[in-house]
Short mmCIF file of C-alpha atoms in Angstrom, two decimals:
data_model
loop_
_atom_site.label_atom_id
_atom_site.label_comp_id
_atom_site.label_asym_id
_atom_site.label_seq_id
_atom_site.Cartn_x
_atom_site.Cartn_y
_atom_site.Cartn_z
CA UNK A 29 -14.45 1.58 -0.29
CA UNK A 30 -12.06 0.49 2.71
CA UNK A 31 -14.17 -0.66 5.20
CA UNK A 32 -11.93 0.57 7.81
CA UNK A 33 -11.70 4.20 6.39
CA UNK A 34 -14.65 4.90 4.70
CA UNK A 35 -17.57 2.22 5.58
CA UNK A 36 -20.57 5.12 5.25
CA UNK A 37 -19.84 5.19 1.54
CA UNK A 38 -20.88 1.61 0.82
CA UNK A 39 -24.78 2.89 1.23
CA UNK A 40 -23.63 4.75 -2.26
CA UNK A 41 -23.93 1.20 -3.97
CA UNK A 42 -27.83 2.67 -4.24
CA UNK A 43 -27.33 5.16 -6.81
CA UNK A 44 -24.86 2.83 -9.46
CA UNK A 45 -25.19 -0.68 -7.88
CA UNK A 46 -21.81 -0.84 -7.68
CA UNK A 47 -19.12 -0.97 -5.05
CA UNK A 48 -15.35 -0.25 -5.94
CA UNK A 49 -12.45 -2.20 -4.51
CA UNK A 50 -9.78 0.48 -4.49
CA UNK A 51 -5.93 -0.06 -5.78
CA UNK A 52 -4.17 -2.23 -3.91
CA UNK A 53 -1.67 -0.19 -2.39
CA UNK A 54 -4.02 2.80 -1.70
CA UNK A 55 -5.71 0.18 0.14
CA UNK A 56 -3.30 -0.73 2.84
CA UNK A 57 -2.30 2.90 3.01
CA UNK A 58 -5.18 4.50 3.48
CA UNK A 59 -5.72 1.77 6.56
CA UNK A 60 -2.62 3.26 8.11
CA UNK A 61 -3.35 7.26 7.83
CA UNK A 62 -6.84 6.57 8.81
CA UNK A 63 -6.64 6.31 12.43
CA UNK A 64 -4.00 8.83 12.21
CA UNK A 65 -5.80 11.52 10.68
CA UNK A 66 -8.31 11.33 13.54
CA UNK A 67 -5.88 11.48 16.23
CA UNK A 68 -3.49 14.66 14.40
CA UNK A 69 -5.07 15.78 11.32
CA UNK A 70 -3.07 15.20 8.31
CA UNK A 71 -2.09 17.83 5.61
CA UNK A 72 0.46 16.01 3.20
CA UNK A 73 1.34 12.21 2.41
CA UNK A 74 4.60 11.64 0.11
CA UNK A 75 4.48 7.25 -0.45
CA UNK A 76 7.20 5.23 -2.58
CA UNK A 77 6.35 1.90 -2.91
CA UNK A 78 7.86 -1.46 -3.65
CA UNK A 79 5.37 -3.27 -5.69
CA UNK A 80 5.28 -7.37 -5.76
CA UNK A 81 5.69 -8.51 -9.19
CA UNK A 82 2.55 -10.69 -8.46
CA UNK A 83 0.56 -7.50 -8.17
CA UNK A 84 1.24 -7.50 -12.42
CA UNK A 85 -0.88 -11.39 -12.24
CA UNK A 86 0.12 -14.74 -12.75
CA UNK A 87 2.08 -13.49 -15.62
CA UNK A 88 4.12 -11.26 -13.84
CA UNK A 89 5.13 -13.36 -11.33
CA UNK A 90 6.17 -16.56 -13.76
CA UNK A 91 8.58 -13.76 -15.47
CA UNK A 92 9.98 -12.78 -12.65
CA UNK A 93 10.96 -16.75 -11.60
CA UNK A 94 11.39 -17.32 -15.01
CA UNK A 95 14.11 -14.96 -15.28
CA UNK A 96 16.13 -16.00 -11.59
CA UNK A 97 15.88 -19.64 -13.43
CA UNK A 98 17.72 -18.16 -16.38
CA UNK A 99 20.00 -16.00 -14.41
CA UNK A 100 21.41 -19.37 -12.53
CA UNK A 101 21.78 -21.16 -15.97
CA UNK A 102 23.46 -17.97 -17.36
CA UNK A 103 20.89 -17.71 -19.74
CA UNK A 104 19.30 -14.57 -18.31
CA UNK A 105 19.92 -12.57 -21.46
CA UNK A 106 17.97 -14.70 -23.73
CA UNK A 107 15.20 -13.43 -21.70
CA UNK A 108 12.63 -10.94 -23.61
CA UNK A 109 10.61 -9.37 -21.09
CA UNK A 110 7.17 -9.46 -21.98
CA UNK A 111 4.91 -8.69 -18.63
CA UNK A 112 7.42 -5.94 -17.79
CA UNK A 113 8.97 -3.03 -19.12
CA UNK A 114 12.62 -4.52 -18.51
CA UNK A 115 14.05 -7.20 -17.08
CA UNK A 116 12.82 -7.58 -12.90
CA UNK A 117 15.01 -9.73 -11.71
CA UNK A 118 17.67 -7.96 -9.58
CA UNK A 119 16.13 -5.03 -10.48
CA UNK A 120 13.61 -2.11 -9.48
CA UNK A 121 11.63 -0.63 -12.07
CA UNK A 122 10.09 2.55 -11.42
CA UNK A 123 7.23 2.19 -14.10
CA UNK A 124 4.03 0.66 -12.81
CA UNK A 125 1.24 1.75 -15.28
CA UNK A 126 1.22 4.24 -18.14
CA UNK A 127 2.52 7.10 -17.89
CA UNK A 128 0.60 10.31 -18.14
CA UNK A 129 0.65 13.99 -19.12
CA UNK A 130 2.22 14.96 -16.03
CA UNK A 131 4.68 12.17 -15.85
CA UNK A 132 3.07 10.71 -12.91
CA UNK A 133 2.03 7.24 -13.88
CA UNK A 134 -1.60 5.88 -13.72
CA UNK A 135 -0.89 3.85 -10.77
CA UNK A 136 0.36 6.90 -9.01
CA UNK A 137 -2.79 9.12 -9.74
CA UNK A 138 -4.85 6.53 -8.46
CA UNK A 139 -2.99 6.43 -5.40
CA UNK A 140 -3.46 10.30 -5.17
CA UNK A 141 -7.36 10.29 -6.55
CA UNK A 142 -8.55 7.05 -4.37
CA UNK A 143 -6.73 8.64 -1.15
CA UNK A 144 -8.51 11.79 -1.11
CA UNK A 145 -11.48 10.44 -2.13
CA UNK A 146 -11.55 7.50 0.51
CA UNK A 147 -10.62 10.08 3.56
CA UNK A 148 -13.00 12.55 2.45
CA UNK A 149 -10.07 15.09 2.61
CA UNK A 150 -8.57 17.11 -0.28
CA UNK A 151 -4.90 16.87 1.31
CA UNK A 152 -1.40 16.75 -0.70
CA UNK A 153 -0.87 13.34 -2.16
CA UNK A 154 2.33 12.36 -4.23
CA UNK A 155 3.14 9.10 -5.07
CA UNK A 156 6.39 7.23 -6.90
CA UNK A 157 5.61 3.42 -7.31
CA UNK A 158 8.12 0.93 -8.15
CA UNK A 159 8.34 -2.66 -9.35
CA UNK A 160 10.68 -4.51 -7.29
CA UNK A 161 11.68 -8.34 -7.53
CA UNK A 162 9.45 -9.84 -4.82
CA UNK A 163 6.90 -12.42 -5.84
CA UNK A 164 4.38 -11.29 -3.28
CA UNK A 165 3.57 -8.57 -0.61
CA UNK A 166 3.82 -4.88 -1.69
CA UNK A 167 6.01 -2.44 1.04
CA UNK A 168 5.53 0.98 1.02
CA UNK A 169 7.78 3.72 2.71
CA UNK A 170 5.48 6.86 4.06
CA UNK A 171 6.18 10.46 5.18
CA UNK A 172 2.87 11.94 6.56
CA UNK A 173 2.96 15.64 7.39
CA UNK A 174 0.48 16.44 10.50
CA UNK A 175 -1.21 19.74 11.44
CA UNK A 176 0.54 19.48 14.89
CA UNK A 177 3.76 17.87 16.58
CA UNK A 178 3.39 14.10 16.97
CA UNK A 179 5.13 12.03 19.24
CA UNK A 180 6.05 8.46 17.53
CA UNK A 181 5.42 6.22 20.72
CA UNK A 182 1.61 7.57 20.92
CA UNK A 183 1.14 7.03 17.06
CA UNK A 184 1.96 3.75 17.24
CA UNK A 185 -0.21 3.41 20.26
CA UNK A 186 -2.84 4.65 18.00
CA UNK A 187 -2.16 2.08 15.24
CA UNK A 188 -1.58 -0.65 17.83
CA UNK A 189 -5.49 0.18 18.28
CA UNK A 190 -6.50 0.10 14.62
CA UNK A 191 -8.45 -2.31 13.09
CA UNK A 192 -6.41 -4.72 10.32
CA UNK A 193 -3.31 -2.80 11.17
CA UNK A 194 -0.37 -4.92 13.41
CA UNK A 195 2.23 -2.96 14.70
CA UNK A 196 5.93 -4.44 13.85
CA UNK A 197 8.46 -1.75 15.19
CA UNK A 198 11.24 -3.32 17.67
CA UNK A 199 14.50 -2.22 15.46
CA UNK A 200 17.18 -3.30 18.11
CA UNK A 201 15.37 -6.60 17.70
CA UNK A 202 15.59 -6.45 13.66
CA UNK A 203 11.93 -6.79 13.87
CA UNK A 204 10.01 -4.65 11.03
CA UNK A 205 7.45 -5.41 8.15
CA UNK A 206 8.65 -7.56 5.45
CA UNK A 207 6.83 -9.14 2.56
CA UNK A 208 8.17 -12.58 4.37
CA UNK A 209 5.75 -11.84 7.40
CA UNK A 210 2.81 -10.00 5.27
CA UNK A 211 2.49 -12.65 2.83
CA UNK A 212 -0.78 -14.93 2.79
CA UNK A 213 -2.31 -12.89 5.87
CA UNK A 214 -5.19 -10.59 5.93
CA UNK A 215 -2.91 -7.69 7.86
CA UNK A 216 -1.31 -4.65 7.39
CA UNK A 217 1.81 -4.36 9.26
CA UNK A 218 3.25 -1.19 9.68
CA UNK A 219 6.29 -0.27 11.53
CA UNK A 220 9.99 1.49 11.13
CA UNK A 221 7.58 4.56 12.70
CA UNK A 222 9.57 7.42 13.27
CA UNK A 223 9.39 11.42 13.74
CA UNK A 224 11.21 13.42 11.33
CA UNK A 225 14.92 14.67 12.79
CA UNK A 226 13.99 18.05 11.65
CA UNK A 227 10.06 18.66 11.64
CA UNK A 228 8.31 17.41 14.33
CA UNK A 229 5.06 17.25 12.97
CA UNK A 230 6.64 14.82 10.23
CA UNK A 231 5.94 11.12 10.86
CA UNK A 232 8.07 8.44 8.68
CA UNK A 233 7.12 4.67 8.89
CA UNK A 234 7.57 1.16 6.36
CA UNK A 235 4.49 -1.05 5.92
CA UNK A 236 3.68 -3.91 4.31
CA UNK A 237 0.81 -6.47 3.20
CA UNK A 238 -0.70 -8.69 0.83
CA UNK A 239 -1.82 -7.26 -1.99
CA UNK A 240 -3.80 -10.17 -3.41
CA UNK A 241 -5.51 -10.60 0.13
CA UNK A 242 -5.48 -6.94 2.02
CA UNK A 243 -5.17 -5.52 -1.10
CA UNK A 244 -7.99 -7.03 -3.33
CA UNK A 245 -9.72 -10.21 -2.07
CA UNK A 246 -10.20 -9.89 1.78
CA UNK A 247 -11.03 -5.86 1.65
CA UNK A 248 -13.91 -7.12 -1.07
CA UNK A 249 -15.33 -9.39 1.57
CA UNK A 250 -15.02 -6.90 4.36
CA UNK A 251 -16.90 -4.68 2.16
CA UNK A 252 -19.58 -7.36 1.74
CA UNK A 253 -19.59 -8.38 5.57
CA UNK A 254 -20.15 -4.71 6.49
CA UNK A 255 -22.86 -4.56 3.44
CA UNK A 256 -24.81 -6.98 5.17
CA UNK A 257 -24.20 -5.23 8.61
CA UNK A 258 -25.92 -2.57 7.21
CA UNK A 259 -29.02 -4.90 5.78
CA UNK A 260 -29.53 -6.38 9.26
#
């Protein structure tokens, strides 16, 4: 459940007396194409994402600092990663997850299952996640394909109106979303929101948020707040 996308499913916690958090990066995706798939109808989402090494645990993000340490003492390789598949720092890795019969990884299924799933909508989903060097804050870069034209100045009107979502999008003033502003915040910011130079039903756009807060901890207690909403 995303509170935001899907809050009529949390009366399901009935049947299994359970409520699912979602992946984190589904999460603040799925808060994005939301309001957007009421305003235009969507058909097709293609996501690559940039994946804090944090979002691995504690572990992942002492290997990643562990191995900038070594880097400055030119020591860098006598480290063995251990967390990751190869060495992170001042590197992307384009593994998160096992990998699966059809060579999408784990972590990209889910992205593909849980979006359908939270929308209610059976539309195209593909997904490549990478590992990238950042201790905190996953980005992702989005191409959403719309039933009809859309105009980029009223989407982001329509996000500016969104709950959890704050638009970032002045490029002439280098202002966009960066792990730097989405870190330690309970936001999504989204911006970079552009139409495609060659469809014009084709949306493109760069968010980022926290995937320990938006992305885990404060979507659980949004879920619970709405829960007892619903008791009241």
């Amino acid at each position: 459940v995303v509170p935001e996308c899907n809050p009529q499913d949390i009366a399901q916690w009935k049947n299994r007396g359970i409520i699912a958090n979602p992946n984190c990066s589904t999460i603040q995706m799925v808060q994005i194409l939301k309001p957007l798939d009421d305003a235009y109808g969507i058909n097709r989402v293609d996501v690559a994402t940039y994946q804090a090494a944090s979002g691995a645990g504690k572990e992942g993000m002492e290997e990643l600092v562990v191995q900038l340490q070594k880097f400055f003492e030119f020591k860098l390789d006598e480290c063995e990663p251990k967390v990751f598949a190869h060495q992170l720092a001042f590197n992307v890795i384009p593994h998160i997850d096992v990998f699966l019969d059809n060579d999408y990884t784990k972590e990209e299924m889910k992205m593909v299952n849980e979006t359908q799933k939270i929308l209610h909508k059976n539309m195209e989903v593909s997904a490549t996640c990478v590992r990238v060097p950042v201790l905190r804050s996953h980005s992702e870069a989005i191409t959403i394909h719309f039933d009809r034209d859309v105009d980029a100045a009223a989407a982001r009107e329509v996000l500016r109106k969104a709950p959890s979502i704050v638009v970032v999008d002045e490029p002439a003033a280098k202002k966009y979303p960066m792990p730097s502003i989405s870190s330690d915040t309970n936001e999504t910011y989204v911006g970079r929101i552009r139409t495609d130079n060659y469809r014009k039903n084709v949306l493109h756009l760069w968010c980022s948020a926290d995937q320990i807060r938006v992305g885990a901890a404060t979507n659980a207690v949004r879920i619970a707040q709405k829960w007892i909403e619903m008791q009241e």
